[in-house]
């Protein structure tokens, strides 16, 4: 198994998107941020704060993404629509199916 920053990012993102572990990851990240025990101790100028800044940036970006997805879901924007489903949707005026503009939806 190869260690890389991208692998750590993917692991963290998948873990925080899992509702079962989400709050534990957020709590663990905040505890790591305030803890004096770090990968690089904070007593080293600049270098000691880099791991904290990177981890908090990752946490804020992921949590804000989750909040935006939740907000879009409440507003009625379906982010799970793909082109195959949209192509199979009937355009009949009497149909009860909702038509979604696929170009306006951002899918990750």
CSV table of C-alpha atoms in Angstrom, one decimal:
chain,number,residue,atom,x,y,z
A,1,UNK,CA,0.0,0.0,0.0
A,2,UNK,CA,1.4,3.3,-1.1
A,3,UNK,CA,1.2,6.3,1.3
A,4,UNK,CA,0.2,9.6,-0.3
A,5,UNK,CA,-1.5,12.8,0.6
A,6,UNK,CA,-4.3,12.0,-1.9
A,7,UNK,CA,-4.9,8.6,-0.2
A,8,UNK,CA,-5.2,10.3,3.2
A,9,UNK,CA,-7.6,12.9,1.8
A,10,UNK,CA,-9.7,10.2,0.2
A,11,UNK,CA,-9.8,8.2,3.4
A,12,UNK,CA,-10.7,11.2,5.5
A,13,UNK,CA,-13.4,12.3,3.0
A,14,UNK,CA,-15.0,8.8,2.9
A,15,UNK,CA,-14.9,8.6,6.6
A,16,UNK,CA,-16.5,12.0,7.2
A,17,UNK,CA,-19.2,11.3,4.6
A,18,UNK,CA,-20.2,8.1,6.5
A,19,UNK,CA,-23.1,9.2,8.8
A,20,UNK,CA,-22.0,6.5,11.4
A,21,UNK,CA,-18.6,8.1,11.9
A,22,UNK,CA,-19.1,11.7,10.9
A,23,UNK,CA,-19.4,13.3,14.4
A,24,UNK,CA,-16.5,11.1,15.7
A,25,UNK,CA,-14.3,12.4,12.9
A,26,UNK,CA,-15.3,16.0,13.5
A,27,UNK,CA,-14.6,15.6,17.2
A,28,UNK,CA,-11.3,13.9,16.6
A,29,UNK,CA,-10.2,16.6,14.2
A,30,UNK,CA,-11.0,19.3,16.7
A,31,UNK,CA,-9.2,17.4,19.6
A,32,UNK,CA,-6.2,16.9,17.3
A,33,UNK,CA,-6.2,20.6,16.5
A,34,UNK,CA,-6.1,21.7,20.2
A,35,UNK,CA,-3.9,18.9,21.4
A,36,UNK,CA,-0.2,19.5,22.0
A,37,UNK,CA,0.5,16.0,20.5
A,38,UNK,CA,0.8,16.4,16.8
A,39,UNK,CA,2.6,14.8,13.8
A,40,UNK,CA,4.8,17.9,13.9
A,41,UNK,CA,4.8,19.6,17.3
A,42,UNK,CA,3.6,23.2,17.3
A,43,UNK,CA,6.8,24.4,19.1
A,44,UNK,CA,8.5,24.4,15.7
A,45,UNK,CA,7.7,27.8,14.0
A,46,UNK,CA,5.6,27.6,10.8
A,47,UNK,CA,6.2,23.9,10.2
A,48,UNK,CA,4.4,22.9,13.4
A,49,UNK,CA,1.3,24.7,12.3
A,50,UNK,CA,1.1,23.3,8.8
A,51,UNK,CA,-0.4,20.0,9.7
A,52,UNK,CA,-3.0,21.8,11.9
A,53,UNK,CA,-3.9,24.2,9.1
A,54,UNK,CA,-4.2,21.4,6.5
A,55,UNK,CA,-6.4,19.3,8.7
A,56,UNK,CA,-8.7,22.2,9.6
A,57,UNK,CA,-8.9,23.2,5.9
A,58,UNK,CA,-9.9,19.7,5.1
A,59,UNK,CA,-12.5,19.6,7.9
A,60,UNK,CA,-14.0,23.0,6.9
A,61,UNK,CA,-14.2,22.1,3.2
A,62,UNK,CA,-15.8,18.7,3.8
A,63,UNK,CA,-18.3,20.0,6.4
A,64,UNK,CA,-19.3,22.9,4.2
A,65,UNK,CA,-19.8,20.5,1.3
A,66,UNK,CA,-22.0,18.4,3.5
A,67,UNK,CA,-24.0,21.4,4.6
A,68,UNK,CA,-24.4,22.6,1.0
A,69,UNK,CA,-25.6,19.1,-0.1
A,70,UNK,CA,-28.1,19.1,2.8
A,71,UNK,CA,-29.3,22.5,1.8
A,72,UNK,CA,-29.8,21.5,-1.8
A,73,UNK,CA,-31.6,18.4,-0.8
A,74,UNK,CA,-34.1,20.5,1.3
A,75,UNK,CA,-34.5,22.9,-1.6
A,76,UNK,CA,-35.5,20.0,-3.8
A,77,UNK,CA,-32.4,19.7,-6.0
A,78,UNK,CA,-31.6,16.1,-6.6
A,79,UNK,CA,-27.8,15.7,-6.7
A,80,UNK,CA,-27.9,12.0,-7.5
A,81,UNK,CA,-29.5,12.3,-11.0
A,82,UNK,CA,-27.4,11.0,-13.8
A,83,UNK,CA,-27.8,11.3,-17.6
A,84,UNK,CA,-29.3,7.8,-18.0
A,85,UNK,CA,-32.1,8.5,-15.6
A,86,UNK,CA,-32.8,11.9,-17.1
A,87,UNK,CA,-32.9,10.5,-20.6
A,88,UNK,CA,-35.4,7.9,-19.5
A,89,UNK,CA,-37.7,10.5,-17.9
A,90,UNK,CA,-41.0,10.9,-19.8
A,91,UNK,CA,-41.6,14.4,-21.2
A,92,UNK,CA,-45.4,13.7,-21.3
A,93,UNK,CA,-47.4,16.5,-19.8
A,94,UNK,CA,-49.7,14.1,-18.0
A,95,UNK,CA,-46.8,12.3,-16.3
A,96,UNK,CA,-46.3,12.8,-12.6
A,97,UNK,CA,-42.5,12.4,-13.0
A,98,UNK,CA,-40.4,15.5,-12.4
A,99,UNK,CA,-37.9,16.5,-15.0
A,100,UNK,CA,-34.5,17.7,-13.8
A,101,UNK,CA,-32.1,19.7,-15.9
A,102,UNK,CA,-28.9,17.6,-15.7
A,103,UNK,CA,-26.7,20.5,-16.8
A,104,UNK,CA,-27.6,22.5,-13.7
A,105,UNK,CA,-26.8,19.7,-11.2
A,106,UNK,CA,-23.3,19.2,-9.9
A,107,UNK,CA,-22.4,15.6,-9.2
A,108,UNK,CA,-19.3,14.5,-7.4
